[in-house]
Coordinates of C-alpha atoms and ligand atoms in Angstrom, one line a residue:
M1 CA 31.3 14.4 21.4
L2 CA 28.7 12.6 19.3
L3 CA 27.6 10.5 22.3
T4 CA 27.2 13.7 24.4
L5 CA 25.1 15.2 21.7
I6 CA 22.9 12.1 21.5
F7 CA 22.6 12.1 25.2
V8 CA 21.6 15.7 25.4
L9 CA 19.1 15.3 22.5
L10 CA 17.6 12.2 24.2
L11 CA 17.3 14.1 27.5
I12 CA 15.6 17.1 25.9
F13 CA 13.2 14.7 24.1
F14 CA 12.6 12.7 27.3
L15 CA 11.7 15.9 29.3
Y16 CA 9.6 17.3 26.5
T17 CA 7.5 14.1 26.1
L18 CA 7.2 13.7 29.9
V19 CA 5.7 17.1 30.2
R20 CA 3.4 16.5 27.3
Q21 CA 2.4 13.1 28.7
L22 CA 1.7 14.6 32.2
K23 CA -0.4 17.3 30.6
G24 CA -2.2 14.7 28.5
A25 CA -2.7 12.3 31.4
S26 CA -5.0 14.7 33.2
N27 CA -7.1 14.8 30.1
T28 CA -7.3 11.1 29.2
S29 CA -10.9 10.6 30.3
L30 CA -12.7 8.7 27.5
P31 CA -15.8 6.5 27.9
I32 CA -13.8 3.6 26.6
P33 CA -11.0 1.5 28.3
F34 CA -7.3 2.5 28.2
V35 CA -5.1 -0.4 27.4
K36 CA -2.7 -1.1 30.3
N37 CA -0.6 -4.0 28.9
G38 CA 2.6 -3.0 27.2
C39 CA 2.4 0.7 28.1
L40 CA 5.8 2.2 29.0
P41 CA 6.6 5.7 30.2
I42 CA 7.2 8.2 27.5
I43 CA 6.8 5.9 24.5
G44 CA 3.5 4.4 25.6
H45 CA 2.5 1.3 23.6
L46 CA 5.1 2.0 20.8
I47 CA 7.0 -1.3 21.1
P48 CA 4.2 -3.9 20.9
F49 CA 2.4 -1.7 18.4
L50 CA 5.4 -1.5 16.0
K51 CA 6.4 -5.1 16.6
D52 CA 3.2 -6.8 15.5
K53 CA 0.2 -4.6 15.2
S54 CA -2.2 -7.4 14.3
K55 CA -1.3 -9.5 17.3
F56 CA -1.4 -6.5 19.6
I57 CA -4.8 -5.3 18.4
F58 CA -6.4 -8.7 18.5
E59 CA -5.1 -9.2 22.1
C60 CA -6.5 -5.8 23.1
Q61 CA -9.8 -6.7 21.5
R62 CA -10.0 -10.0 23.5
S63 CA -9.3 -8.1 26.8
Y64 CA -11.2 -4.8 26.2
G65 CA -13.8 -5.4 23.5
S66 CA -14.1 -3.5 20.2
R67 CA -13.4 0.0 21.6
F68 CA -10.3 1.0 23.5
F69 CA -7.4 3.4 23.3
I70 CA -3.7 3.4 23.6
E71 CA -0.9 6.0 23.6
L72 CA 2.0 6.4 21.2
F73 CA 4.3 8.9 22.9
S74 CA 1.8 11.5 24.1
Q75 CA -0.7 10.9 21.2
R76 CA -3.9 9.1 22.0
M77 CA -4.9 6.4 19.5
I78 CA -8.6 5.3 19.7
F79 CA -9.4 2.0 18.2
L80 CA -12.9 1.2 16.9
L81 CA -13.1 -2.3 15.6
D82 CA -16.9 -2.7 15.1
P83 CA -17.8 -1.7 11.5
N84 CA -21.1 -0.3 12.8
D85 CA -19.0 2.4 14.5
W86 CA -17.1 3.3 11.3
S87 CA -19.4 5.6 9.3
P88 CA -19.4 8.5 11.9
V89 CA -15.6 8.4 11.8
I90 CA -15.4 8.3 8.0
R91 CA -18.0 11.1 7.6
N92 CA -16.7 13.5 10.3
P93 CA -15.0 16.4 8.5
N94 CA -12.7 17.1 11.4
L95 CA -11.1 13.6 11.1
S96 CA -8.9 12.9 8.1
L97 CA -6.1 10.8 6.8
P98 CA -2.9 12.5 8.1
V99 CA -1.7 13.2 4.5
K100 CA 0.5 16.0 5.7
D101 CA 2.3 13.8 8.2
F102 CA 2.8 11.2 5.6
G103 CA 4.1 13.8 3.2
T104 CA 6.6 15.3 5.6
K105 CA 7.7 12.4 7.8
T106 CA 7.5 9.6 5.2
F107 CA 8.6 11.3 2.1
G108 CA 10.3 14.6 3.1
I109 CA 7.9 17.0 1.4
S110 CA 8.0 20.5 3.0
R111 CA 5.2 21.4 5.4
G112 CA 4.7 24.8 3.8
F113 CA 4.0 23.2 0.5
L114 CA 1.6 20.7 2.0
D115 CA -0.2 23.6 3.7
D116 CA -0.9 25.2 0.3
E117 CA -4.6 24.2 0.2
P118 CA -5.4 25.3 -3.4
I119 CA -2.5 23.2 -4.8
M120 CA -3.3 20.2 -2.7
N121 CA -7.0 20.3 -3.7
E122 CA -6.0 20.5 -7.3
I123 CA -3.6 17.6 -7.0
H124 CA -6.4 15.6 -5.4
R125 CA -8.6 16.4 -8.4
Y126 CA -5.9 15.1 -10.7
F127 CA -6.0 11.7 -8.8
K128 CA -9.7 11.4 -9.7
L129 CA -9.3 12.7 -13.2
Y130 CA -6.2 10.8 -14.3
L131 CA -6.4 7.6 -12.3
Q132 CA -10.1 6.9 -12.2
S133 CA -11.9 8.3 -15.3
T134 CA -12.7 5.5 -17.8
E135 CA -10.6 7.0 -20.4
S136 CA -7.5 7.4 -18.2
L137 CA -7.9 4.0 -16.6
D138 CA -8.2 2.3 -20.0
F139 CA -5.1 4.1 -21.3
L140 CA -3.0 3.2 -18.2
T141 CA -4.3 -0.4 -18.3
A142 CA -3.4 -0.9 -21.9
R143 CA 0.0 0.8 -21.4
F144 CA 0.7 -1.4 -18.4
S145 CA -0.1 -4.5 -20.4
K146 CA 2.3 -3.5 -23.1
C147 CA 5.0 -2.7 -20.5
V148 CA 4.6 -6.1 -18.9
R149 CA 4.9 -7.7 -22.3
D150 CA 8.1 -5.7 -22.9
V151 CA 9.5 -6.9 -19.6
M152 CA 8.6 -10.5 -20.6
I153 CA 10.2 -10.1 -24.0
Q154 CA 13.5 -9.0 -22.4
D155 CA 13.3 -11.7 -19.7
R156 CA 12.7 -14.4 -22.4
A157 CA 15.6 -13.1 -24.4
R158 CA 17.8 -13.3 -21.2
I159 CA 16.8 -16.8 -20.1
G160 CA 15.7 -18.3 -23.5
S161 CA 12.3 -19.9 -24.3
H162 CA 11.5 -23.5 -23.0
V163 CA 14.4 -23.2 -20.5
W164 CA 13.6 -23.7 -16.9
H165 CA 14.8 -20.8 -14.8
P166 CA 15.1 -21.1 -10.9
Y167 CA 13.5 -18.0 -9.3
S168 CA 11.1 -17.1 -6.5
L169 CA 7.5 -15.9 -6.5
L170 CA 8.1 -12.5 -4.8
E171 CA 11.0 -11.8 -7.2
L172 CA 8.8 -12.7 -10.1
S173 CA 6.0 -10.4 -8.9
H174 CA 8.5 -7.6 -8.3
R175 CA 10.1 -8.1 -11.8
M176 CA 6.6 -8.0 -13.5
I177 CA 5.3 -4.9 -11.6
F178 CA 8.2 -2.7 -10.7
E179 CA 9.5 -1.7 -14.1
A180 CA 6.2 -1.9 -15.9
S181 CA 4.4 0.3 -13.4
G182 CA 7.2 2.8 -13.3
R183 CA 7.2 3.2 -17.1
T184 CA 3.4 3.3 -17.3
L185 CA 3.2 6.3 -14.9
F186 CA 6.5 8.0 -15.4
G187 CA 7.1 7.3 -19.1
D188 CA 10.5 6.7 -20.7
M189 CA 12.6 6.6 -17.6
N190 CA 14.4 3.6 -16.3
P191 CA 12.8 2.5 -13.0
L192 CA 15.6 0.0 -12.5
L193 CA 17.9 2.9 -11.7
L194 CA 15.9 3.4 -8.5
E195 CA 15.4 -0.2 -7.6
K196 CA 18.1 -0.6 -5.0
E197 CA 17.0 2.6 -3.3
F198 CA 13.4 1.7 -3.4
L199 CA 14.1 -1.8 -1.8
L200 CA 16.1 -0.2 1.0
F201 CA 13.5 2.4 1.8
D202 CA 10.6 0.0 1.4
K203 CA 12.0 -2.5 3.8
K204 CA 12.0 0.1 6.6
F205 CA 8.8 1.9 5.4
H206 CA 6.9 1.1 8.6
Y207 CA 9.3 3.3 10.6
F208 CA 8.9 6.2 8.2
A209 CA 5.1 5.8 8.4
A210 CA 5.2 5.7 12.2
F211 CA 5.9 9.4 12.3
L212 CA 8.8 9.1 14.8
P213 CA 10.8 12.1 16.1
D214 CA 13.2 13.3 13.4
F215 CA 16.4 12.5 15.3
I216 CA 15.5 8.8 15.2
Y217 CA 15.6 8.8 11.4
S218 CA 18.9 10.7 11.3
L219 CA 20.5 8.5 13.9
F220 CA 19.2 5.0 13.2
L221 CA 17.9 5.1 9.6
R222 CA 20.6 7.0 7.8
R223 CA 21.0 4.5 4.9
E224 CA 17.2 4.5 4.3
M225 CA 17.1 8.3 4.5
N226 CA 19.9 8.4 1.9
A227 CA 18.0 6.0 -0.3
R228 CA 15.0 8.2 -0.1
S229 CA 17.1 11.3 -0.9
S230 CA 18.6 9.5 -3.9
M231 CA 15.1 8.9 -5.3
T232 CA 14.1 12.5 -4.6
T233 CA 17.3 13.8 -6.3
Y234 CA 16.6 11.6 -9.4
F235 CA 13.1 13.0 -9.7
N236 CA 14.2 16.5 -9.1
A237 CA 16.6 16.2 -12.0
H238 CA 14.0 14.5 -14.2
P239 CA 10.7 16.2 -13.5
H240 CA 9.3 15.1 -16.8
S241 CA 9.9 12.2 -19.2
N242 CA 8.6 11.5 -22.7
N243 CA 5.4 9.5 -22.7
E244 CA 4.7 10.1 -19.0
S245 CA 1.1 9.6 -17.8
E246 CA -1.3 12.5 -17.6
L247 CA -1.2 12.2 -13.8
V248 CA 2.5 12.6 -13.6
H249 CA 2.6 15.3 -16.3
H250 CA -0.1 17.6 -14.8
R251 CA 1.0 17.0 -11.2
A252 CA 4.6 17.9 -12.0
K253 CA 3.6 20.9 -14.0
R254 CA 1.4 22.2 -11.2
I255 CA 4.0 21.6 -8.5
L256 CA 6.7 23.4 -10.5
E257 CA 4.5 26.4 -10.8
A258 CA 3.7 26.6 -7.1
E259 CA 5.2 29.5 -5.2
S260 CA 5.0 27.6 -2.0
R261 CA 7.3 24.9 -3.4
Q262 CA 10.7 24.2 -1.8
P263 CA 13.6 22.8 -4.0
N264 CA 13.0 19.1 -3.0
D265 CA 9.2 19.1 -3.2
L266 CA 8.8 17.9 -6.7
G267 CA 11.2 15.0 -6.3
A268 CA 9.7 14.1 -2.9
S269 CA 6.2 14.2 -4.3
H270 CA 7.2 12.0 -7.3
T271 CA 8.9 9.6 -4.8
S272 CA 5.6 9.4 -2.9
I273 CA 3.6 8.4 -6.0
F274 CA 6.3 6.0 -7.1
W275 CA 6.1 4.2 -3.7
A276 CA 2.3 4.3 -3.6
S277 CA 2.1 2.8 -7.0
V278 CA 4.3 -0.3 -6.3
G279 CA 4.7 -0.6 -2.5
N280 CA 1.4 -2.5 -2.1
T281 CA 0.9 -3.8 -5.7
I282 CA 4.0 -6.0 -5.6
P283 CA 3.0 -7.9 -2.4
A284 CA -0.6 -8.0 -3.6
T285 CA 0.5 -9.7 -6.9
F286 CA 2.7 -12.1 -4.9
W287 CA -0.3 -13.2 -2.8
S288 CA -2.6 -13.5 -5.8
L289 CA -0.1 -15.7 -7.6
F290 CA 0.6 -17.6 -4.4
Y291 CA -3.1 -18.6 -4.0
I292 CA -4.3 -18.8 -7.6
L293 CA -1.4 -20.8 -9.1
R294 CA -1.8 -23.5 -6.4
D295 CA -5.6 -23.9 -6.8
P296 CA -6.4 -26.2 -9.8
H297 CA -10.1 -25.3 -9.8
A298 CA -9.4 -21.5 -9.8
L299 CA -6.8 -22.1 -12.6
Q300 CA -9.2 -23.9 -14.8
K301 CA -11.9 -21.3 -14.5
I302 CA -9.6 -18.3 -14.8
N303 CA -7.7 -19.8 -17.8
E304 CA -11.0 -20.4 -19.6
E305 CA -12.1 -16.8 -19.2
I306 CA -8.7 -15.2 -20.0
C307 CA -8.7 -17.3 -23.2
T308 CA -12.1 -15.9 -24.1
H309 CA -11.7 -12.2 -23.3
L310 CA -7.9 -11.3 -23.5
P311 CA -6.0 -12.0 -26.7
P312 CA -2.5 -13.4 -26.2
F313 CA 0.5 -11.3 -27.2
S314 CA 3.1 -12.1 -29.8
F315 CA 6.6 -12.1 -28.5
S316 CA 8.1 -11.8 -32.0
D317 CA 6.0 -9.3 -33.8
P318 CA 7.0 -5.7 -32.7
N319 CA 3.8 -4.3 -34.3
D320 CA 1.5 -6.6 -32.4
K321 CA -1.3 -4.4 -30.9
S322 CA -3.1 -7.1 -28.9
F323 CA -2.5 -5.0 -25.7
E324 CA -5.1 -2.5 -27.0
F325 CA -7.8 -5.1 -26.2
W326 CA -6.6 -5.3 -22.6
T327 CA -9.0 -2.6 -21.5
S328 CA -10.7 -2.4 -18.1
G329 CA -13.9 -3.5 -19.8
N330 CA -12.5 -6.7 -21.2
I331 CA -10.5 -7.4 -18.0
A332 CA -13.7 -6.9 -16.0
K333 CA -15.4 -9.7 -18.0
C334 CA -13.0 -12.1 -16.3
V335 CA -15.3 -12.5 -13.3
Y336 CA -13.5 -15.4 -11.6
L337 CA -10.3 -13.5 -11.8
E338 CA -12.1 -10.5 -10.2
S339 CA -13.4 -12.7 -7.4
A340 CA -10.0 -14.4 -6.8
I341 CA -8.3 -11.0 -6.5
N342 CA -11.0 -9.6 -4.1
E343 CA -10.4 -12.7 -2.0
V344 CA -6.7 -11.9 -1.8
L345 CA -7.6 -8.3 -0.8
R346 CA -9.8 -9.8 2.0
I347 CA -7.4 -12.5 3.3
K348 CA -4.2 -10.4 3.1
G349 CA -5.6 -6.8 3.2
T350 CA -4.5 -5.4 6.5
P351 CA -4.6 -1.6 6.3
M352 CA -5.1 0.5 9.3
V353 CA -7.5 3.1 8.3
S354 CA -6.3 6.0 10.4
R355 CA -7.8 9.4 10.8
K356 CA -6.2 12.3 12.7
C357 CA -8.3 14.8 14.5
Y358 CA -7.6 18.4 13.3
Q359 CA -10.2 20.1 15.5
D360 CA -11.8 19.0 18.8
T361 CA -14.9 17.1 17.9
Q362 CA -17.1 14.2 19.1
I363 CA -18.3 11.0 17.5
S364 CA -21.6 9.4 18.2
L365 CA -21.2 5.6 18.0
A366 CA -23.8 3.0 16.9
D367 CA -25.2 2.4 20.4
G368 CA -25.3 6.2 21.2
T369 CA -22.0 6.4 23.1
I370 CA -20.4 9.8 22.5
I371 CA -16.6 9.9 22.3
P372 CA -15.1 13.3 22.7
V373 CA -12.0 13.5 20.4
R374 CA -9.5 16.2 20.8
E375 CA -7.1 17.8 18.3
N376 CA -4.1 15.5 17.5
D377 CA -5.9 12.3 18.6
M378 CA -5.8 9.4 16.1
I379 CA -8.7 7.2 15.4
S380 CA -8.0 3.8 13.9
L381 CA -10.3 1.3 12.2
F382 CA -8.6 -2.1 11.6
P383 CA -10.5 -3.9 8.8
E384 CA -8.6 -7.2 9.3
V385 CA -10.8 -7.8 12.3
V386 CA -13.8 -7.9 10.0
H387 CA -12.0 -9.6 7.1
S388 CA -11.4 -12.5 9.5
D389 CA -14.8 -12.5 11.2
P390 CA -16.9 -15.7 10.3
N391 CA -20.1 -13.6 10.7
Y392 CA -19.1 -11.6 7.7
F393 CA -17.0 -14.2 5.8
P394 CA -17.7 -17.9 6.6
E395 CA -14.5 -19.9 7.1
P396 CA -12.5 -16.8 6.9
E397 CA -9.1 -18.5 7.2
I398 CA -9.7 -20.4 3.9
Y399 CA -8.9 -18.8 0.6
K400 CA -12.0 -19.3 -1.7
F401 CA -11.4 -17.9 -5.1
D402 CA -15.1 -17.7 -6.0
R403 CA -16.2 -16.2 -2.7
F404 CA -17.0 -12.8 -4.3
L405 CA -18.6 -14.2 -7.5
G406 CA -21.7 -12.1 -8.3
K407 CA -21.0 -9.6 -5.5
T408 CA -19.7 -6.1 -5.9
T409 CA -16.9 -5.3 -3.5
D410 CA -18.4 -2.0 -2.4
A411 CA -21.5 -3.9 -1.3
I412 CA -19.6 -6.0 1.2
K413 CA -19.5 -4.2 4.5
G414 CA -16.0 -4.1 5.9
L415 CA -13.8 -4.9 3.0
L416 CA -11.6 -1.9 3.4
T417 CA -8.3 -2.8 1.8
F418 CA -8.1 0.5 0.0
G419 CA -9.3 2.6 2.9
S420 CA -12.5 4.6 2.8
G421 CA -14.2 8.0 2.5
K422 CA -12.6 11.0 0.8
T423 CA -9.1 9.7 0.8
I424 CA -9.9 6.1 -0.4
C425 CA -7.0 4.9 -2.5
P426 CA -7.4 6.7 -5.9
G427 CA -5.2 4.0 -7.6
R428 CA -7.4 1.1 -6.5
H429 CA -8.9 0.3 -9.9
F430 CA -5.6 0.6 -11.7
A431 CA -3.9 -1.5 -8.9
K432 CA -6.5 -4.3 -9.4
N433 CA -6.0 -4.2 -13.2
E434 CA -2.3 -4.5 -12.7
I435 CA -2.6 -7.6 -10.5
K436 CA -5.1 -9.2 -13.0
I437 CA -2.8 -8.4 -16.0
C438 CA 0.2 -9.9 -14.3
T439 CA -1.7 -13.0 -13.3
A440 CA -3.3 -13.4 -16.8
L441 CA 0.0 -12.9 -18.7
I442 CA 1.8 -15.4 -16.5
L443 CA -0.9 -17.9 -17.1
Q444 CA -0.9 -17.3 -20.8
N445 CA 2.9 -17.3 -21.3
I446 CA 4.7 -19.1 -18.6
D447 CA 5.0 -22.7 -17.3
Y448 CA 5.9 -22.7 -13.6
E449 CA 6.5 -25.2 -10.8
F450 CA 6.7 -24.7 -7.1
L451 CA 9.9 -26.1 -5.7
E452 CA 8.8 -26.6 -2.1
T453 CA 5.8 -28.1 -0.6
N454 CA 6.1 -26.3 2.8
M455 CA 3.8 -23.3 2.2
N456 CA 3.5 -22.0 5.8
I457 CA 4.1 -18.4 4.9
N458 CA 2.9 -15.3 6.8
C459 CA 3.0 -11.6 6.3
V460 CA 6.0 -9.5 7.5
K461 CA 4.5 -8.4 10.8
N462 CA 5.8 -4.9 11.0
R463 CA 4.4 -4.1 7.6
I464 CA 0.9 -4.8 8.7
G465 CA -1.2 -1.6 8.7
F466 CA -0.2 -0.1 5.4
G467 CA -2.3 -2.0 2.9
I468 CA -0.9 -5.4 1.9
A469 CA 2.1 -6.7 3.7
P470 CA 4.8 -8.8 1.9
P471 CA 5.5 -12.4 2.8
D472 CA 8.0 -13.1 5.6
C473 CA 9.9 -15.5 3.3
D474 CA 9.9 -16.0 -0.5
V475 CA 8.6 -19.1 -2.3
P476 CA 11.1 -20.9 -4.6
I477 CA 9.8 -21.6 -8.1
R478 CA 11.1 -22.4 -11.5
Y479 CA 9.6 -21.0 -14.7
R480 CA 10.0 -21.1 -18.4
Y481 CA 8.4 -19.3 -21.4
K482 CA 5.9 -21.5 -23.3
E483 CA 6.6 -19.9 -26.7
Ligands
HEM1 C1 -2.9 -3.3 -4.0 C2 -2.5 -2.1 -4.1 C3 -2.9 -0.9 -3.3 C4 -3.4 -0.9 -2.0 C5 -3.7 -2.0 -1.1 C6 -3.5 0.5 -1.6 C7 -4.0 1.0 -0.4 C8 -4.1 2.3 0.0 C9 -4.7 2.8 1.2 C10 -5.2 1.9 2.4 C11 -4.6 4.1 1.2 C12 -5.1 5.1 2.4 C13 -6.6 5.3 2.2 C14 -7.3 5.9 3.4 O1 -6.9 5.6 4.6 O2 -8.3 6.5 3.3 C15 -4.1 4.5 -0.1 C16 -3.9 5.9 -0.5 C17 -3.3 6.2 -1.7 N1 -3.0 5.4 -2.7 FE1 -3.1 3.4 -2.7 N2 -3.1 1.3 -2.7 C18 -2.7 0.5 -3.7 C19 -2.2 0.9 -5.0 C20 -2.1 2.2 -5.4 C21 -1.7 2.6 -6.7 C22 -1.4 1.6 -7.9 C23 -1.6 4.0 -6.7 C24 -1.2 4.9 -7.8 C25 -1.0 4.7 -9.0 C26 -2.0 4.4 -5.4 C27 -2.1 5.7 -5.0 C28 -2.5 6.2 -3.7 C29 -2.5 7.6 -3.3 C30 -2.0 8.7 -4.2 C31 -3.1 7.6 -2.0 C32 -3.3 8.9 -1.1 C33 -4.7 9.4 -1.3 C34 -4.9 10.8 -0.7 O3 -4.0 11.5 -0.4 O4 -6.1 11.1 -0.6 N3 -2.3 3.3 -4.6 N4 -3.8 3.4 -0.8

């Protein structure tokens, strides 16, 4: 019975996509090449694209140059890899980040609610106000420092001081960020209650962000769908917590007031922010520690400036208020740390800056070529191509902690780890502070040793395209508290 149902669904889907693809094929004329390799009927280039985006895009670039297009099911995806072509894409008002597709497909928010423009505009305003204003950023930054200190106090009580504890670097990054970030944004809730579900969902995140047909999720990703539902259910039952951040407070309040809201929309919206706040920050912290902790010169410089600008915490005095000095301003004085983190964002930042076309339009590229873009097309910029281009970054394959010293990130053309334009990541300043705080607190309080010399570690391939991908294997370490 079930098999028959699956067969019928697949058949309907097959015919539907075939018709759409035939309709589309008559209309695929673009003044840039269509990629022939790896294209299958119905699904187009889905397989090589999902398997290893980076490899696929670099291969296409070698064969077709910096402009080409592919098809995913019947959707055209236009790649523009030359940064000179990016600004007409970023500026075109008819092209924007497919926030609604992310909302529905990835997190299960209802379409009707996402179509409520006044609410969405207001929530967008909250991102600016409560994640980026100096006051809010300072508040979040100091609170996060305190929360990491609390995690360290518990951890030290668990393993004891001066006792070596075998662990691994990704686990350590996760331990430092996950709970502290959750408590900073959501207040007095216990993020560890959602840890198992988060890890399950996060592992298959790339499928949820690929906007596949719904039946694929129900058939093949049931456990992950259930994990996502559990997080949604938790947040539906706990819309507010004591000491929640202003962002979460105002956003939850506004969502609860909205007439367009469906029963799960608040929980699903909280889940989306919960994932956005840790999904990339944990791997980014891993890569920062991975590079900085193994570079004696970086360590010396960074240790010196941390010692000067960021007062150490007490593990025994509960009234210790040192974290109040861990403001964005003081953290920004650590210029080597800033450069070292920017270098991580360059070498491991692999987002795909994707824009969906919501109304037929055209874009005029740097050399005057006009590309007609039709509704539902996607345009993708892939900053990794620039991040690894020696013309922009000499010896791009080498991690140089002081590469960005004296340069502002915004001034460097092409460093787009946080996206660009109207939807540029609103959490980027907070995220960078989180990574810096973890690095600084580990340097101040923890002795560590790497237990393996083989450090040939790459990114998880199918996570490339969403910010910063986690490592494909963890790095064994041991650590102990100094005090
Ligand atoms: C290293 C860490 C992070 C990276 C690499 C990252 C990267 C990104 C990228 C690439 C986008 C899409 C931008 C675009 O295409 O225009 C994005 C969007 C977003 N990020 Fe982040 N992010 C990080 C941390 C955070 C944190 C800590 C938060 C919240 C506290 C956050 C909240 C968001 C939100 C809400 C959006 C959607 C913006 C919108 O709808 O306009 N991110 N992020």
